[in-house]
PDB file of C-alpha atoms in Angstrom:
ATOM      1  CA  MET M  91      12.671  12.862  -6.422  1.00 84.00           C
ATOM      2  CA  GLN M  92      15.334  11.367  -6.897  1.00 87.00           C
ATOM      3  CA  SER M  93      15.537   7.734  -4.812  1.00 91.00           C
ATOM      4  CA  ASP M  94      17.220   4.331  -4.669  1.00 93.00           C
ATOM      5  CA  ASN M  95      14.582   3.398  -2.459  1.00 96.00           C
ATOM      6  CA  PRO M  96      13.043  -0.652  -2.825  1.00 97.00           C
ATOM      7  CA  THR M  97       9.371   0.860  -5.084  1.00 98.00           C
ATOM      8  CA  ALA M  98       6.361  -0.484  -4.559  1.00 98.00           C
ATOM      9  CA  ALA M  99       2.547  -0.784  -5.706  1.00 98.00           C
ATOM     10  CA  VAL M 100      -1.041  -2.207  -4.065  1.00 98.00           C
ATOM     11  CA  LEU M 101      -2.829  -3.713  -5.389  1.00 98.00           C
ATOM     12  CA  VAL M 102      -7.151  -3.700  -3.842  1.00 98.00           C
ATOM     13  CA  ILE M 103      -8.973  -6.711  -5.201  1.00 98.00           C
ATOM     14  CA  GLY M 104     -12.458  -6.749  -5.027  1.00 96.00           C
ATOM     15  CA  ASP M 105     -15.578  -6.294  -6.626  1.00 96.00           C
ATOM     16  CA  GLU M 106     -17.754  -4.248  -3.917  1.00 95.00           C
ATOM     17  CA  ILE M 107     -14.297  -0.594  -3.852  1.00 96.00           C
ATOM     18  CA  LEU M 108     -15.490  -1.101  -7.642  1.00 96.00           C
ATOM     19  CA  SER M 109     -19.238  -0.593  -7.090  1.00 96.00           C
ATOM     20  CA  GLY M 110     -18.729   1.643  -4.464  1.00 96.00           C
ATOM     21  CA  ARG M 111     -20.182  -0.868  -2.538  1.00 95.00           C
ATOM     22  CA  THR M 112     -17.056  -0.645   0.358  1.00 95.00           C
ATOM     23  CA  ARG M 113     -14.609   2.615   1.120  1.00 95.00           C
ATOM     24  CA  GLU M 114     -10.749   1.465   0.584  1.00 96.00           C
ATOM     25  CA  GLY M 115      -8.540   2.681   2.797  1.00 97.00           C
ATOM     26  CA  ASN M 116      -6.090  -0.314   3.059  1.00 98.00           C
ATOM     27  CA  ALA M 117      -3.983   1.823   1.084  1.00 98.00           C
ATOM     28  CA  HIS M 118      -4.054   4.804   1.444  1.00 98.00           C
ATOM     29  CA  HIS M 119      -3.002   3.614   5.437  1.00 98.00           C
ATOM     30  CA  LEU M 120      -0.464   0.904   3.430  1.00 98.00           C
ATOM     31  CA  ALA M 121       0.931   4.358   1.747  1.00 98.00           C
ATOM     32  CA  GLN M 122       1.450   6.479   4.739  1.00 97.00           C
ATOM     33  CA  VAL M 123       3.497   2.976   6.216  1.00 97.00           C
ATOM     34  CA  LEU M 124       5.907   2.644   3.179  1.00 97.00           C
ATOM     35  CA  THR M 125       6.524   6.415   3.054  1.00 95.00           C
ATOM     36  CA  ALA M 126       7.525   6.224   7.301  1.00 95.00           C
ATOM     37  CA  THR M 127      10.300   3.724   6.061  1.00 96.00           C
ATOM     38  CA  GLY M 128      11.664   4.502   2.968  1.00 96.00           C
ATOM     39  CA  ILE M 129       9.920   2.166   0.426  1.00 97.00           C
ATOM     40  CA  ASP M 130       8.355   4.268  -2.333  1.00 97.00           C
ATOM     41  CA  LEU M 131       4.973   3.133  -3.663  1.00 97.00           C
ATOM     42  CA  GLN M 132       4.672   4.274  -7.010  1.00 98.00           C
ATOM     43  CA  GLU M 133       1.103   2.651  -8.601  1.00 98.00           C
ATOM     44  CA  ILE M 134      -1.883   1.253  -6.357  1.00 98.00           C
ATOM     45  CA  ARG M 135      -4.842  -0.595  -8.617  1.00 98.00           C
ATOM     46  CA  VAL M 136      -7.993  -1.456  -8.093  1.00 98.00           C
ATOM     47  CA  VAL M 137      -9.286  -5.336 -10.038  1.00 98.00           C
ATOM     48  CA  ALA M 138     -12.297  -6.732 -10.053  1.00 97.00           C
ATOM     49  CA  ASP M 139     -12.968 -10.655  -8.592  1.00 96.00           C
ATOM     50  CA  ASP M 140     -11.570 -11.792 -11.972  1.00 97.00           C
ATOM     51  CA  THR M 141      -8.805 -14.318 -11.808  1.00 97.00           C
ATOM     52  CA  ASP M 142      -7.705 -13.517 -15.081  1.00 98.00           C
ATOM     53  CA  ARG M 143      -7.198  -9.618 -13.903  1.00 98.00           C
ATOM     54  CA  ILE M 144      -5.418 -10.435 -10.780  1.00 98.00           C
ATOM     55  CA  VAL M 145      -2.874 -12.615 -12.893  1.00 98.00           C
ATOM     56  CA  ASP M 146      -2.307 -10.455 -15.379  1.00 98.00           C
ATOM     57  CA  ALA M 147      -1.736  -7.355 -13.016  1.00 98.00           C
ATOM     58  CA  ILE M 148       0.537  -9.796 -10.596  1.00 98.00           C
ATOM     59  CA  ARG M 149       2.687 -10.025 -14.172  1.00 98.00           C
ATOM     60  CA  ALA M 150       3.232  -6.119 -14.101  1.00 98.00           C
ATOM     61  CA  LEU M 151       3.016  -5.253 -10.964  1.00 98.00           C
ATOM     62  CA  ASP M 152       5.671  -7.825  -9.319  1.00 98.00           C
ATOM     63  CA  ARG M 153       9.554  -8.028 -10.165  1.00 98.00           C
ATOM     64  CA  THR M 154      10.533 -11.310  -9.828  1.00 98.00           C
ATOM     65  CA  LEU M 155       7.556 -12.390 -12.304  1.00 98.00           C
ATOM     66  CA  GLY M 156       8.868  -9.572 -14.121  1.00 98.00           C
ATOM     67  CA  GLY M 157       6.936  -6.676 -13.020  1.00 98.00           C
ATOM     68  CA  ALA M 158       7.623  -3.218 -12.926  1.00 98.00           C
ATOM     69  CA  TYR M 159       8.233  -2.844  -8.763  1.00 98.00           C
ATOM     70  CA  ASP M 160      10.203  -4.951  -6.001  1.00 98.00           C
ATOM     71  CA  LEU M 161       7.249  -4.694  -4.249  1.00 98.00           C
ATOM     72  CA  LEU M 162       3.350  -5.763  -5.186  1.00 98.00           C
ATOM     73  CA  PHE M 163       0.876  -5.197  -1.552  1.00 98.00           C
ATOM     74  CA  THR M 164      -2.512  -6.794  -1.875  1.00 98.00           C
ATOM     75  CA  SER M 165      -5.472  -6.686  -0.516  1.00 98.00           C
ATOM     76  CA  GLY M 166      -8.811  -8.578  -0.212  1.00 97.00           C
ATOM     77  CA  GLY M 167      -9.890 -11.967  -1.582  1.00 95.00           C
ATOM     78  CA  ILE M 168      -8.633 -14.671   0.941  1.00 95.00           C
ATOM     79  CA  GLY M 169     -11.887 -14.896   2.770  1.00 92.00           C
ATOM     80  CA  PRO M 170     -13.859 -18.088   3.278  1.00 93.00           C
ATOM     81  CA  THR M 171     -16.505 -17.633   1.031  1.00 91.00           C
ATOM     82  CA  HIS M 172     -16.796 -18.867  -3.022  1.00 87.00           C
ATOM     83  CA  ASP M 173     -15.331 -14.740  -4.398  1.00 87.00           C
ATOM     84  CA  ASP M 174     -12.338 -15.333  -2.939  1.00 93.00           C
ATOM     85  CA  ILE M 175     -10.039 -15.935  -5.212  1.00 97.00           C
ATOM     86  CA  THR M 176      -6.703 -14.239  -4.825  1.00 98.00           C
ATOM     87  CA  ALA M 177      -4.373 -17.067  -3.438  1.00 97.00           C
ATOM     88  CA  ASP M 178      -5.429 -19.167  -6.492  1.00 97.00           C
ATOM     89  CA  ALA M 179      -5.315 -15.966  -8.909  1.00 98.00           C
ATOM     90  CA  VAL M 180      -1.818 -15.261  -6.590  1.00 98.00           C
ATOM     91  CA  ALA M 181      -0.776 -19.307  -7.339  1.00 98.00           C
ATOM     92  CA  ALA M 182      -2.095 -18.791 -11.363  1.00 98.00           C
ATOM     93  CA  ALA M 183       0.016 -15.944 -12.124  1.00 98.00           C
ATOM     94  CA  HIS M 184       4.071 -17.652  -9.339  1.00 98.00           C
ATOM     95  CA  GLY M 185       2.978 -20.916 -11.518  1.00 98.00           C
ATOM     96  CA  THR M 186       2.550 -23.053  -8.923  1.00 98.00           C
ATOM     97  CA  THR M 187      -0.695 -23.952  -6.975  1.00 98.00           C
ATOM     98  CA  VAL M 188      -2.922 -24.344  -3.430  1.00 98.00           C
ATOM     99  CA  GLU M 189      -3.048 -26.224  -0.564  1.00 97.00           C
ATOM    100  CA  VAL M 190      -3.745 -26.320   2.514  1.00 97.00           C
ATOM    101  CA  ASN M 191      -0.914 -25.423   4.553  1.00 98.00           C
ATOM    102  CA  PRO M 192      -0.443 -27.089   8.018  1.00 97.00           C
ATOM    103  CA  THR M 193       0.726 -24.343   9.366  1.00 98.00           C
ATOM    104  CA  ALA M 194      -2.216 -21.960   8.522  1.00 97.00           C
ATOM    105  CA  ARG M 195      -4.193 -25.605   9.255  1.00 97.00           C
ATOM    106  CA  ALA M 196      -3.006 -25.684  12.918  1.00 97.00           C
ATOM    107  CA  LEU M 197      -3.768 -21.683  13.755  1.00 97.00           C
ATOM    108  CA  LEU M 198      -7.246 -22.330  12.211  1.00 96.00           C
ATOM    109  CA  GLN M 199      -7.253 -25.304  14.565  1.00 96.00           C
ATOM    110  CA  GLU M 200      -6.348 -23.822  17.462  1.00 96.00           C
ATOM    111  CA  ARG M 201      -8.369 -20.426  17.217  1.00 95.00           C
ATOM    112  CA  CYS M 202     -12.185 -22.469  16.580  1.00 96.00           C
ATOM    113  CA  ASP M 203     -10.851 -24.544  19.719  1.00 96.00           C
ATOM    114  CA  ARG M 204     -11.002 -21.392  21.924  1.00 95.00           C
ATOM    115  CA  MET M 205     -14.462 -19.910  20.357  1.00 94.00           C
ATOM    116  CA  GLY M 206     -15.878 -23.628  20.697  1.00 96.00           C
ATOM    117  CA  VAL M 207     -17.132 -23.715  16.413  1.00 96.00           C
ATOM    118  CA  GLU M 208     -16.020 -26.888  14.226  1.00 96.00           C
ATOM    119  CA  LEU M 209     -13.117 -25.567  11.060  1.00 95.00           C
ATOM    120  CA  ASN M 210     -15.555 -27.089   8.700  1.00 95.00           C
ATOM    121  CA  GLU M 211     -14.760 -26.330   4.617  1.00 94.00           C
ATOM    122  CA  ASN M 212     -15.439 -23.020   4.279  1.00 94.00           C
ATOM    123  CA  ARG M 213     -13.296 -21.494   7.491  1.00 94.00           C
ATOM    124  CA  LEU M 214     -10.437 -24.828   6.028  1.00 95.00           C
ATOM    125  CA  ARG M 215     -10.545 -22.399   2.396  1.00 96.00           C
ATOM    126  CA  MET M 216      -8.837 -19.460   5.134  1.00 96.00           C
ATOM    127  CA  ALA M 217      -5.315 -21.650   4.857  1.00 96.00           C
ATOM    128  CA  ARG M 218      -5.057 -22.836   1.234  1.00 97.00           C
ATOM    129  CA  ILE M 219      -1.935 -21.188   0.528  1.00 98.00           C
ATOM    130  CA  PRO M 220       0.678 -20.905  -2.645  1.00 98.00           C
ATOM    131  CA  VAL M 221       3.492 -23.850  -2.516  1.00 98.00           C
ATOM    132  CA  GLY M 222       5.865 -22.317  -1.688  1.00 98.00           C
ATOM    133  CA  ALA M 223       5.015 -18.940   0.185  1.00 98.00           C
ATOM    134  CA  THR M 224       5.501 -18.177   4.181  1.00 98.00           C
ATOM    135  CA  LEU M 225       2.988 -16.805   5.854  1.00 98.00           C
ATOM    136  CA  ILE M 226       2.417 -12.927   7.030  1.00 98.00           C
ATOM    137  CA  ASP M 227       1.478 -13.516  10.611  1.00 98.00           C
ATOM    138  CA  ASN M 228      -2.302 -12.026  10.983  1.00 97.00           C
ATOM    139  CA  ALA M 229      -2.556 -11.283  15.368  1.00 96.00           C
ATOM    140  CA  VAL M 230      -6.176 -10.783  15.054  1.00 96.00           C
ATOM    141  CA  SER M 231      -7.836 -13.810  13.234  1.00 93.00           C
ATOM    142  CA  ALA M 232      -5.302 -15.933  12.407  1.00 94.00           C
ATOM    143  CA  ALA M 233      -6.424 -16.723   9.200  1.00 96.00           C
ATOM    144  CA  PRO M 234      -2.818 -15.842   7.681  1.00 97.00           C
ATOM    145  CA  GLY M 235      -1.873 -14.123   4.579  1.00 98.00           C
ATOM    146  CA  PHE M 236       1.304 -15.144   2.669  1.00 98.00           C
ATOM    147  CA  SER M 237       3.523 -13.968   0.829  1.00 98.00           C
ATOM    148  CA  ILE M 238       5.249 -15.434  -2.472  1.00 98.00           C
ATOM    149  CA  GLY M 239       8.420 -13.777  -4.761  1.00 98.00           C
ATOM    150  CA  ALA M 240       8.080 -10.331  -3.924  1.00 98.00           C
ATOM    151  CA  THR M 241       3.631 -10.435  -3.802  1.00 98.00           C
ATOM    152  CA  HIS M 242       2.646  -9.899  -0.388  1.00 98.00           C
ATOM    153  CA  VAL M 243      -1.161 -10.764   0.118  1.00 98.00           C
ATOM    154  CA  MET M 244      -3.586  -9.895   2.023  1.00 98.00           C
ATOM    155  CA  ALA M 245      -6.191  -9.576   3.823  1.00 97.00           C
ATOM    156  CA  GLY M 246      -9.637  -6.745   2.430  1.00 97.00           C
ATOM    157  CA  VAL M 247     -10.317  -6.096   6.554  1.00 96.00           C
ATOM    158  CA  PRO M 248      -8.740  -3.176   7.380  1.00 97.00           C
ATOM    159  CA  GLU M 249      -8.175  -4.210  11.429  1.00 97.00           C
ATOM    160  CA  VAL M 250      -7.004  -7.629   9.317  1.00 98.00           C
ATOM    161  CA  PHE M 251      -5.044  -6.191   7.341  1.00 98.00           C
ATOM    162  CA  ARG M 252      -3.462  -3.322   9.504  1.00 98.00           C
ATOM    163  CA  ALA M 253      -2.024  -6.013  11.834  1.00 98.00           C
ATOM    164  CA  MET M 254      -0.918  -8.031   9.152  1.00 98.00           C
ATOM    165  CA  VAL M 255       1.366  -4.825   7.488  1.00 98.00           C
ATOM    166  CA  ALA M 256       2.491  -3.906  11.525  1.00 98.00           C
ATOM    167  CA  TRP M 257       4.042  -7.391  11.065  1.00 98.00           C
ATOM    168  CA  LEU M 258       5.311  -7.610   7.555  1.00 98.00           C
ATOM    169  CA  ILE M 259       7.145  -4.581   7.401  1.00 97.00           C
ATOM    170  CA  PRO M 260      10.095  -5.088   9.236  1.00 96.00           C
ATOM    171  CA  GLN M 261      10.549  -8.424   7.596  1.00 96.00           C
ATOM    172  CA  LEU M 262      11.016  -6.499   4.403  1.00 97.00           C
ATOM    173  CA  PRO M 263      14.730  -4.323   3.121  1.00 92.00           C
ATOM    174  CA  VAL M 264      13.606  -0.384   3.816  1.00 93.00           C
ATOM    175  CA  GLY M 265      14.939   2.363   2.183  1.00 95.00           C
ATOM    176  CA  ARG M 266      15.764   5.724   3.811  1.00 95.00           C
ATOM    177  CA  PRO M 267      12.049   7.463   4.533  1.00 95.00           C
ATOM    178  CA  VAL M 268      10.953  10.282   2.746  1.00 94.00           C
ATOM    179  CA  GLN M 269      11.621  14.807   5.222  1.00 95.00           C
ATOM    180  CA  SER M 270       8.457  17.188   3.785  1.00 96.00           C
ATOM    181  CA  LEU M 271       7.765  20.355   4.858  1.00 98.00           C
ATOM    182  CA  THR M 272       5.321  22.174   4.391  1.00 98.00           C
ATOM    183  CA  VAL M 273       3.910  25.841   4.268  1.00 97.00           C
ATOM    184  CA  GLU M 274       0.741  27.267   3.725  1.00 96.00           C
ATOM    185  CA  VAL M 275       0.048  30.115   1.699  1.00 96.00           C
ATOM    186  CA  ARG M 276      -3.079  32.731   1.433  1.00 95.00           C
ATOM    187  CA  ARG M 277      -2.807  32.557  -2.045  1.00 94.00           C
ATOM    188  CA  GLY M 278      -4.551  30.234  -4.623  1.00 92.00           C
ATOM    189  CA  GLU M 279      -2.178  27.974  -6.951  1.00 94.00           C
ATOM    190  CA  SER M 280      -1.603  29.559  -9.709  1.00 94.00           C
ATOM    191  CA  GLU M 281       0.248  33.306  -7.688  1.00 94.00           C
ATOM    192  CA  VAL M 282       2.406  30.867  -6.860  1.00 95.00           C
ATOM    193  CA  ALA M 283       2.978  28.373  -9.767  1.00 96.00           C
ATOM    194  CA  GLU M 284       5.851  30.384 -11.269  1.00 96.00           C
ATOM    195  CA  ASP M 285       7.397  30.472  -7.863  1.00 96.00           C
ATOM    196  CA  LEU M 286       7.198  27.191  -7.621  1.00 97.00           C
ATOM    197  CA  LYS M 287       8.181  25.960 -11.144  1.00 97.00           C
ATOM    198  CA  ALA M 288      11.535  27.830 -10.174  1.00 97.00           C
ATOM    199  CA  VAL M 289      12.547  26.118  -6.864  1.00 97.00           C
ATOM    200  CA  ALA M 290      11.636  22.700  -8.781  1.00 97.00           C
ATOM    201  CA  ALA M 291      14.639  23.878 -11.538  1.00 97.00           C
ATOM    202  CA  GLU M 292      16.907  25.003  -9.349  1.00 97.00           C
ATOM    203  CA  TYR M 293      15.902  21.425  -6.594  1.00 97.00           C
ATOM    204  CA  ALA M 294      15.472  18.832  -9.293  1.00 96.00           C
ATOM    205  CA  ASP M 295      16.087  16.208  -6.360  1.00 96.00           C
ATOM    206  CA  LEU M 296      13.193  16.991  -4.606  1.00 97.00           C
ATOM    207  CA  SER M 297      10.268  16.758  -4.953  1.00 97.00           C
ATOM    208  CA  LEU M 298       7.803  20.219  -5.077  1.00 97.00           C
ATOM    209  CA  GLY M 299       3.752  20.131  -5.343  1.00 97.00           C
ATOM    210  CA  SER M 300       1.506  22.527  -4.660  1.00 97.00           C
ATOM    211  CA  TYR M 301      -2.393  21.550  -3.125  1.00 97.00           C
ATOM    212  CA  PRO M 302      -5.145  24.396  -2.903  1.00 96.00           C
ATOM    213  CA  PHE M 303      -7.439  24.298  -0.725  1.00 95.00           C
ATOM    214  CA  ARG M 304     -10.216  26.454   0.252  1.00 93.00           C
ATOM    215  CA  ASP M 305     -11.640  27.328   4.582  1.00 93.00           C
ATOM    216  CA  ASP M 306     -13.677  29.695   5.842  1.00 92.00           C
ATOM    217  CA  THR M 307     -11.656  32.050   5.453  1.00 90.00           C
ATOM    218  CA  GLY M 308     -11.059  31.825   1.595  1.00 91.00           C
ATOM    219  CA  TRP M 309      -8.820  30.232  -0.976  1.00 92.00           C
ATOM    220  CA  GLY M 310      -5.516  28.792   0.239  1.00 95.00           C
ATOM    221  CA  THR M 311      -2.754  27.014  -0.981  1.00 97.00           C
ATOM    222  CA  ASN M 312       0.061  23.979   1.009  1.00 97.00           C
ATOM    223  CA  LEU M 313       3.059  23.750  -0.789  1.00 97.00           C
ATOM    224  CA  VAL M 314       4.435  21.053  -0.447  1.00 98.00           C
ATOM    225  CA  VAL M 315       8.590  19.628  -0.634  1.00 98.00           C
ATOM    226  CA  ARG M 316       9.640  16.491  -0.439  1.00 97.00           C
ATOM    227  CA  GLY M 317      13.207  14.452   0.312  1.00 96.00           C
ATOM    228  CA  LEU M 318      15.127  11.768   1.029  1.00 95.00           C
ATOM    229  CA  ASP M 319      18.150  14.325   1.881  1.00 95.00           C
ATOM    230  CA  ALA M 320      16.829  16.259   4.736  1.00 96.00           C
ATOM    231  CA  SER M 321      19.226  19.701   4.628  1.00 97.00           C
ATOM    232  CA  ARG M 322      18.154  19.659   1.067  1.00 97.00           C
ATOM    233  CA  VAL M 323      14.606  19.471   2.004  1.00 98.00           C
ATOM    234  CA  ASP M 324      15.264  22.200   4.497  1.00 98.00           C
ATOM    235  CA  GLN M 325      17.105  24.701   2.050  1.00 98.00           C
ATOM    236  CA  ALA M 326      14.288  23.910  -0.828  1.00 98.00           C
ATOM    237  CA  MET M 327      11.833  25.201   1.860  1.00 98.00           C
ATOM    238  CA  ALA M 328      14.047  28.202   3.023  1.00 98.00           C
ATOM    239  CA  ALA M 329      14.600  29.163  -1.539  1.00 98.00           C
ATOM    240  CA  LEU M 330      10.937  28.467  -1.681  1.00 97.00           C
ATOM    241  CA  ARG M 331       9.715  30.190   1.252  1.00 97.00           C
ATOM    242  CA  GLY M 332      12.210  33.552   0.587  1.00 96.00           C
ATOM    243  CA  ARG M 333      10.773  33.303  -3.214  1.00 95.00           C
ATOM    244  CA  ILE M 334       6.933  34.122  -2.061  1.00 94.00           C
ATOM    245  CA  GLY M 335       7.394  36.740   0.602  1.00 91.00           C
ATOM    246  CA  LEU M 336       7.440  34.502   3.815  1.00 88.00           C
TER     247      LEU M 336
END
């Protein structure tokens, strides 16, 4: 699909994802949001809680560091425990250091005061922010995420991640939302492959895909046409339906 939209990657950080202990859903949620707002998600990576691997991934993905994409979103590793190393790794990737951010500290202090708990050393870890970064609001638990370069760092807890995404996306440059049409065909994928290939060649500016499924009545295939121009998507879907006799 031809696109002039901003490009993006998601970097999911955490041993618990790689071990299978935690089911990852943040990247899926963000993919849906980005599609709807005109940002082209082109890569998702998962890395362990290892500083060198996180640094390498950030440098490979953040365009301001010579990486591949206009925007990089991370999930995980900014909590209060010893293995929450994302802030330090992001700082290292961007050539800066980590300090307790006064605004982040004040936000945490206010929340602790409301809850009647102490802002102890562990909780204060969540105010450690790379120097030069700006904060991402956290309407759920106060501890902020942050942005530096093209890297936007958010929590791994799904409820908090979603709140951060909701605040962050309106602050970013966006493009044209992807338009999509789907037709269900009660045939196997191989039976419609040639028709799909022919229409894809005619509409090379669009993305055409086939997604087989099986249900109680047998096999079927969902044929999907995606693009930025709604009229072109309509035309391609009409051509596809004509070829397969619908």
